[in-house]
Amino acid sequence: MGEQKLYQASANWLKSAVDALCAAGIEVLAPTQSESGKVDLARVTSSEQVIQSYPNTAFPLKRLFLPMSEVLLEYEKGEEGDVELGPKSAPAKELVILGCRPCDAAALEMLDKVFQWDYSDVPYQEKRDRTTVVSLACSEPSPECFCTSVGGSPQGSEQSDVLVFGGANSAALMQINTAKGEKFIERLADTVTPAPEGTKLPEPTELEQKFDPQKVKGWLDENFESNFWVENSLGCLGCGTCSYLCPTCHCFDIVDEASWNRGQRRRNWDCCSFALFTLHASGHNPRPDQAARYRQRLMHKFKVFPERFGRVACVGCGRCLKNCAVGQNLLADLADIESR
Amino acid sequence: MSANGTITQTLREAAAQVLSEEKVGVVIGYGRDDGQEFSTPVFLRKAEEVKRLVFDDLCFGNLAVYLPRPEIRKMGKTGIVVKGCDLRAVNVLLRENVIKREDVLLIGVRCGGVGQPQLPKCSVCELHDPGGCDVVVGEAIEQQEVKAEQRYTEAGKIEAKPAEHRWEFWQKQLSKCIRCYACRQVCPLCYCKRCIIEKSTPQWVQTSPHLRGNLAWNVTRALHLTGRCVGCGECERVCPMDIPLGAINQKMAKVVDERFGFRSGFSAQEEAPFTTFSTEDSEEGIL
Ligand code: SF4
Ligand code: SF4
Ligand code: SF4
Ligand code: SF4
Ligand code: SF4
């Protein structure tokens, strides 16, 4: 790595950062734990709500930029036949995300590619612009993690304005990557100090590469029709869990919800595992069974996306294989493909 | 000590036999995947494959969900591994004419309970020994007597709260729903080819995951399963948002039990309240 801007802070940096940002009136999302034990990024107003040790959050960052349901347009018809349009956009407030993992930050790259592709998506971009991403490097990857197989790393800094090493039990080292990152450091005032000259980043955490996406793509290129799709999707139920918890899945549906004199147009998450996703009004469905839908999920991530945008649409967070009701194991399936 | 430690071997033998004698085209059972914290479904077509079968304390899934699927039916007669609680779902599928008895071969396991610690449903299980299966494996298990008041404890906990707290509780829980429909997809009794949620002309239920839409969705599902749900607990197990769906189902089961003396899935011949006309029914409302 070339010239790095490095700062150091105490083990307690996360809590001090939350307090400093909240005091400055900035919106903060930080890791918290729910009653049922789930760790997730949530809006916090004090460092007491924040936890410092966790493998990863239950949800990725996606829903902060592509909300599960977002009002794109609303209208109300008045007594006189006049129509009022909304939503009135509130002035964009600065938002800081603290403590996401490098894989989830890297996934923003894929979302950026899609939402700035042939058109810059206004609601998405507005949220991206106002947000600073402060990620936490991983020292203990979970068993389901495979970022190193898809071009990432437990210390990857991609799309992180700041990447923090250590913390929780040891002093923290902060690597500043962008102008937003510098501003973040300024806000922390005297709780951070520049790291002494010659300070080195910790040794990279080892995580064995579990498959080669190039080889997987080679097989996918040749095997649109294959019994593999039927055999390996027999258990799949066709729900939305794997897509909805995936940091890179980005499909949506547009619905109008109206009552007598007012209505909303909303953009809601949607997912290619659902039978309805490709059902035509005629009754024809080009993806008639779960095998075709499962193939779509893998093909889009490991063949179509790299062809269009130069990289796979998976960051190896492992959420899909960990949360699937029937244990559908993406990693095992990719290893199986590679071995063919 | 595992409650289900010794079943695997006899189960494999039973499966190998029905496969080699070509009594079935497929056996659906449980297998192990080292990456997973529970035993996952496996679909075996050949007797040689039975070494993939296991039965242990992590066999949570209710495999009856696969019985109506066209991909499975194509394989011929279906052999399926069922615990007592899963058998109840099979009974409802038979009762509702979704499957025919001659199209399935039931391999019942005498199940001592799943989960570590054991799931609450297992401590009040009344079907450790599944009756009416074609093959049964496992040692006999002594059936404890279960009292009526033990059956609905989850619903009871919520009923004990004052009405406004219950409303607050459910608003909080249901606003978490992300509309992934895992609860529906995993449910053996949600077999409709097109769920009402997917009907858009007109759009009966809003698909947006806001509280209004989520309430409509979860209430609709609860009503569609009233008097049918067998309490297998799969919907609650798979909900990625930890919504206590089991309490909703228990409440509905309790109402049906109290009003009609009916509990779903104990036989394939039972007359279910929703599909049986009786002048004896009390007329207290829609239930
Ligand atoms: S792979 Fe699992 S999570 Fe994904 S659609 Fe199938 S059953 Fe649902
Ligand atoms: S496909 Fe699975 S492992 Fe890859 S980014 Fe999505 S959820 Fe994570
Ligand atoms: S409810 Fe009964 S049959 Fe079902 S898993 Fe528990 S003990 Fe086994
Ligand atoms: S509603 Fe839930 S508990 Fe009832 S049968 Fe369906 S999956 Fe099982
Ligand atoms: S599984 Fe849970 S989150 Fe998903 S639709 Fe059902 S209730 Fe909602």
XYZ file of C-alpha atoms and ligand atoms in Angstrom, chain B residues 83-85 111-114 121-122 125 127-128, ligand 3:
20
model
C -41.880 -37.152 12.764
C -45.192 -37.167 14.602
C -45.653 -33.431 14.158
C -39.059 -39.052 17.802
C -37.958 -38.141 21.303
C -37.815 -34.438 20.475
C -35.629 -32.044 18.546
C -43.578 -28.112 21.072
C -41.711 -31.329 21.845
C -45.882 -33.577 21.899
C -47.349 -37.970 18.724
C -43.885 -39.207 19.678
S -43.268 -32.339 18.330
Fe -43.038 -34.533 18.760
S -42.627 -35.517 16.844
Fe -42.364 -33.277 16.538
S -40.183 -32.933 16.851
Fe -41.129 -32.637 18.837
S -41.103 -34.653 19.831
Fe -40.651 -34.962 17.702
